[in-house]
Amino acid sequence: MSFVSEFNSLQLDALAKRSLNASGMDARTSLGRTTLSLADFAHLISPVAAELLEALGRRSQQLTRQRFGKVIRLFAPLYLSNECINNCKYCGFSRDNPILRVTLSVEEVLREARALMEQGFRNVLLVSGEHPKFVSTGYLAECVRALHEEVPSISLEVGPMETEDYRPIVEAGADGLVVYQETYDRAVYAEMHTAGPKRNFDWRMETAERGYAAGFRRLGIGALFGLGDWRLEALGVAAHADYLEHFGESDLPTDI
Ligand code: SF4
C-alpha cells in the first residue's frame, strides 16, 4: 500500500465541490476542531472562509510556533545541472530545448556552496534536471560528501530515484529530499509532461516514500500551483502530507 492507492480512492472533485458550496457555519465548525479531516480542510479553503482569514492566520501561527518555535528556516538552491531527459511544457530545461547544458564539477559545487555560506545560508538545496548519466547517484553522493563537512544541512531536489540509489546519498550526509508532484490532476499531468520518465505519475507520487525508506530525515512535497485548479491541488497536497505524517516502517511496501 502506498499513497497512490489512497489517492486513487480519494474523491478530490467531490471535496473541491464541497469546498465551493461550504457555508459559514461549516467553515467556523471546522476551524474550531482540534483534529481536522480533509473535509474540514476543504471548508477552510472555501470562498466563505475568506471572512475567517484573521482567525485562520492566528490558528496557523499558533501551530507553527508550537512545532517550530520562533524560527524561520531559510534555504538557498544550488543548481548542479540543467541536463534533463524529460519534456515538461513549463520548463526551459526540457530536453528538446536547444540550450547550453552545464553540469558543475564537485569543485565548482563546493565553491558555490562556500559563497552561499558567506552570505549566511546554512541550508542548501541541491537542484538539478533529471539525467541519470550526468546527475548519477555517484555524482550526487560525491557532491554531498564534499559539502557535508562545511554545510550543516543539505537537501536534494533532483529526479526521482530508487530507494537503493538514495541510500549512498543519505550516507554521504544529505538529510532532506524534496519532490513536487507538480499537479495532482492526472489529466493535467499527462498534458504537461510530454516525454521522459517523468510521465509516470505514480512513480513520482511514491518518491517521498522511497526517500523515507532510504533514511532521509526531512521530506518535502508540493504542487506547482497554476498548472491545474488551485483548490484541487491544495486538497491533493493536504491529503499527501496527511498520509506521510502518519507513515511508518510498517507502511513500507516491500518493493519500495
Ligand atoms: S524534469 Fe524538471 S528540469 Fe527536467 S524539464 Fe521537467 S521540470 Fe525541467
Coordinates of C-alpha atoms and ligand atoms in Angstrom, one line a residue:
M1 CA 0.0 0.0 0.0
S2 CA 1.3 3.4 -0.9
F3 CA -0.2 6.9 -1.2
V4 CA -1.1 6.0 -4.8
S5 CA -3.8 3.5 -3.7
E6 CA -5.1 6.0 -1.2
F7 CA -5.0 8.8 -3.8
N8 CA -6.9 6.7 -6.3
S9 CA -9.8 6.3 -3.9
L10 CA -9.9 10.0 -2.9
Q11 CA -12.8 11.9 -4.2
L12 CA -10.9 15.1 -4.9
D13 CA -13.5 16.5 -7.3
A14 CA -16.3 16.0 -4.7
L15 CA -14.1 17.6 -2.0
A16 CA -13.4 20.6 -4.3
K17 CA -17.2 20.9 -4.8
R18 CA -17.8 20.6 -1.1
S19 CA -15.3 23.4 -0.6
L20 CA -17.1 25.7 -3.1
N21 CA -20.5 25.0 -1.5
A22 CA -19.4 25.3 2.1
S23 CA -21.4 27.5 4.4
G24 CA -20.0 30.0 7.0
M25 CA -21.1 27.6 9.7
D26 CA -19.2 24.7 8.1
A27 CA -16.0 26.8 8.0
R28 CA -16.4 28.0 11.6
T29 CA -17.1 24.5 12.9
S30 CA -14.0 23.1 11.0
L31 CA -11.8 25.9 12.3
G32 CA -12.9 25.0 15.9
R33 CA -11.9 21.4 15.7
T34 CA -8.6 20.2 17.2
T35 CA -8.0 17.4 14.7
L36 CA -9.0 18.3 11.2
S37 CA -10.2 15.9 8.4
L38 CA -9.7 16.5 4.7
A39 CA -13.4 17.7 4.6
D40 CA -12.5 20.3 7.3
F41 CA -9.6 21.4 5.2
A42 CA -12.0 21.8 2.2
H43 CA -14.2 24.0 4.3
L44 CA -11.2 26.2 5.3
I45 CA -10.2 26.9 1.7
S46 CA -13.8 27.7 0.7
P47 CA -14.9 31.1 -0.6
V48 CA -16.8 31.8 2.6
A49 CA -13.7 31.1 4.7
A50 CA -12.3 34.4 3.3
E51 CA -14.1 36.1 6.1
L52 CA -12.2 34.0 8.6
L53 CA -8.8 35.0 7.3
E54 CA -7.7 36.6 10.6
A55 CA -8.8 33.6 12.7
L56 CA -7.1 31.2 10.2
G57 CA -3.9 33.2 10.5
R58 CA -3.9 33.1 14.3
R59 CA -4.5 29.3 14.3
S60 CA -1.8 28.8 11.7
Q61 CA 0.6 31.0 13.8
Q62 CA -0.2 29.0 16.9
L63 CA 0.5 25.7 15.2
T64 CA 3.7 27.0 13.6
R65 CA 5.1 28.3 16.9
Q66 CA 4.1 25.1 18.7
R67 CA 6.1 23.0 16.1
F68 CA 9.0 25.2 15.2
G69 CA 9.2 27.9 17.8
K70 CA 10.1 31.4 16.6
V71 CA 12.3 30.1 13.8
I72 CA 12.4 30.8 10.1
R73 CA 14.3 28.3 8.1
L74 CA 15.9 29.8 5.0
F75 CA 17.5 27.7 2.3
A76 CA 19.3 28.5 -0.9
P77 CA 19.0 26.5 -4.1
L78 CA 22.3 25.5 -5.7
Y79 CA 21.8 24.4 -9.3
L80 CA 24.1 21.4 -10.2
S81 CA 23.0 20.7 -13.7
N82 CA 20.4 21.6 -16.4
E83 CA 20.8 18.3 -18.2
C84 CA 17.4 16.6 -18.5
I85 CA 15.8 13.7 -20.2
N86 CA 12.2 14.9 -19.8
N87 CA 10.0 17.4 -21.6
C88 CA 7.8 19.4 -19.3
K89 CA 5.8 22.1 -21.0
Y90 CA 6.5 24.7 -18.3
C91 CA 10.3 24.3 -18.0
G92 CA 13.2 25.7 -20.0
F93 CA 15.4 22.8 -19.1
S94 CA 13.2 20.4 -21.3
R95 CA 15.3 18.1 -23.3
D96 CA 14.1 19.4 -26.7
N97 CA 15.2 23.0 -25.9
P98 CA 18.4 23.8 -27.7
I99 CA 20.2 25.4 -24.8
L100 CA 23.7 25.2 -23.4
R101 CA 23.9 22.3 -21.0
V102 CA 26.2 22.5 -18.0
T103 CA 26.9 20.2 -15.0
L104 CA 29.1 21.6 -12.3
S105 CA 32.2 19.8 -11.2
V106 CA 32.4 18.8 -7.5
E107 CA 34.9 21.6 -7.0
E108 CA 32.5 24.2 -8.6
V109 CA 29.7 23.0 -6.3
L110 CA 31.9 23.4 -3.3
R111 CA 32.9 26.9 -4.4
E112 CA 29.2 27.9 -4.9
A113 CA 28.2 26.5 -1.5
R114 CA 31.0 28.5 0.2
A115 CA 29.7 31.6 -1.5
L116 CA 26.2 30.9 0.0
M117 CA 27.7 30.1 3.4
E118 CA 29.5 33.5 3.3
Q119 CA 26.1 35.1 2.9
G120 CA 24.8 33.3 6.0
F121 CA 23.0 30.4 4.5
R122 CA 23.2 27.1 6.4
N123 CA 20.7 25.0 4.5
V124 CA 21.5 24.3 0.9
L125 CA 19.1 22.6 -1.6
L126 CA 20.9 20.8 -4.4
V127 CA 18.7 21.2 -7.6
S128 CA 19.1 19.6 -11.0
G129 CA 17.3 18.3 -14.0
E130 CA 16.7 14.5 -14.3
H131 CA 19.6 12.8 -16.1
P132 CA 21.0 9.5 -14.8
K133 CA 24.2 9.9 -16.8
F134 CA 25.2 13.4 -15.7
V135 CA 23.4 13.5 -12.4
S136 CA 24.0 10.0 -11.2
T137 CA 23.9 8.6 -7.7
G138 CA 27.7 8.6 -7.6
Y139 CA 27.9 12.2 -8.6
L140 CA 25.3 13.3 -6.1
A141 CA 26.9 11.3 -3.3
E142 CA 30.3 12.9 -4.2
C143 CA 28.8 16.4 -4.1
V144 CA 27.1 15.8 -0.7
R145 CA 30.3 14.2 0.7
A146 CA 32.3 17.3 -0.4
L147 CA 29.8 19.7 1.2
H148 CA 29.0 17.7 4.4
E149 CA 31.9 19.0 6.5
E150 CA 31.1 22.6 5.8
V151 CA 27.3 22.8 5.2
P152 CA 25.1 21.9 8.2
S153 CA 22.0 20.9 6.2
I154 CA 21.9 19.5 2.7
S155 CA 18.7 18.6 0.8
L156 CA 18.1 17.4 -2.7
E157 CA 15.6 18.3 -5.4
V158 CA 16.6 16.0 -8.3
G159 CA 14.9 13.4 -10.5
P160 CA 13.1 10.6 -8.6
M161 CA 15.3 7.6 -7.8
E162 CA 15.1 4.1 -6.5
T163 CA 15.5 3.6 -2.7
E164 CA 18.8 1.8 -3.2
D165 CA 20.1 4.8 -5.2
Y166 CA 19.2 7.2 -2.5
R167 CA 21.0 5.3 0.3
P168 CA 24.6 6.3 -0.6
I169 CA 23.5 9.9 -0.8
V170 CA 22.0 9.7 2.7
E171 CA 25.1 8.0 3.9
A172 CA 27.2 10.8 2.4
G173 CA 25.3 13.3 4.7
A174 CA 22.1 14.5 2.9
D175 CA 19.2 15.0 5.2
G176 CA 16.3 16.2 3.1
L177 CA 14.5 15.2 -0.1
V178 CA 12.1 17.4 -2.0
V179 CA 9.9 16.3 -4.8
Y180 CA 6.9 18.3 -6.1
Q181 CA 4.2 16.2 -7.7
E182 CA 3.7 19.4 -9.9
T183 CA 0.0 18.6 -10.3
Y184 CA -2.4 16.2 -8.5
D185 CA -4.7 16.2 -11.6
R186 CA -3.8 13.2 -13.7
A187 CA -5.2 14.7 -16.9
V188 CA -3.2 17.9 -16.5
Y189 CA -0.1 15.9 -15.5
A190 CA -0.3 13.9 -18.7
E191 CA -0.8 17.1 -20.8
M192 CA 2.2 18.9 -19.2
H193 CA 4.7 16.0 -19.2
T194 CA 5.1 15.0 -22.8
A195 CA 8.2 12.8 -22.8
G196 CA 10.6 11.0 -20.5
P197 CA 10.3 9.0 -17.3
K198 CA 8.5 11.9 -15.6
R199 CA 5.4 10.9 -17.5
N200 CA 4.9 8.2 -14.8
F201 CA 2.6 10.0 -12.4
D202 CA 2.5 7.1 -9.8
W203 CA 6.3 6.6 -9.7
R204 CA 6.7 10.3 -8.9
M205 CA 4.0 10.2 -6.3
E206 CA 5.8 7.3 -4.4
T207 CA 9.1 9.2 -4.3
A208 CA 8.7 10.6 -0.8
E209 CA 8.0 7.0 0.5
R210 CA 11.2 5.7 -1.2
G211 CA 13.1 8.6 0.3
Y212 CA 11.8 7.8 3.7
A213 CA 12.8 4.1 3.2
A214 CA 16.3 5.3 2.3
G215 CA 16.7 7.3 5.5
F216 CA 16.0 11.0 4.6
R217 CA 15.0 12.8 7.8
R218 CA 13.0 15.5 6.1
L219 CA 10.6 15.1 3.2
G220 CA 9.2 18.0 1.1
I221 CA 6.2 17.7 -1.2
G222 CA 4.2 20.2 -3.1
A223 CA 2.3 21.3 -6.2
L224 CA 3.3 23.7 -8.9
F225 CA 0.3 26.0 -8.4
G226 CA -1.0 27.3 -11.7
L227 CA -1.0 24.1 -13.7
G228 CA -4.4 22.9 -12.6
D229 CA -7.3 24.1 -10.4
W230 CA -5.7 25.5 -7.2
R231 CA -8.3 24.2 -4.9
L232 CA -7.9 20.6 -6.2
E233 CA -4.1 20.9 -5.9
A234 CA -4.3 22.2 -2.3
L235 CA -6.5 19.2 -1.4
G236 CA -4.0 16.8 -3.1
V237 CA -1.1 18.3 -1.2
A238 CA -3.0 18.2 2.1
A239 CA -4.0 14.5 1.5
H240 CA -0.4 13.6 0.6
A241 CA 1.0 15.4 3.6
D242 CA -1.5 13.8 5.9
Y243 CA -0.6 10.4 4.6
L244 CA 3.1 11.0 5.0
E245 CA 2.7 12.3 8.5
H246 CA 1.2 9.0 9.6
F247 CA 3.6 7.0 7.6
G248 CA 5.9 4.5 9.4
E249 CA 8.1 1.5 8.9
S250 CA 5.1 -0.9 8.8
D251 CA 3.6 1.0 5.8
L252 CA 6.7 0.4 3.6
P253 CA 5.8 -1.8 0.7
T254 CA 8.5 -4.5 0.2
D255 CA 9.2 -3.4 -3.3
I256 CA 9.9 0.3 -2.5
Ligands
SF4_1 S1 12.1 17.3 -15.2 FE1 12.5 19.1 -14.0 S2 14.3 20.0 -15.0 FE2 13.5 18.5 -16.4 S3 12.2 19.6 -17.8 FE3 10.9 18.8 -16.2 S4 10.8 20.5 -14.6 FE4 12.5 20.9 -16.0

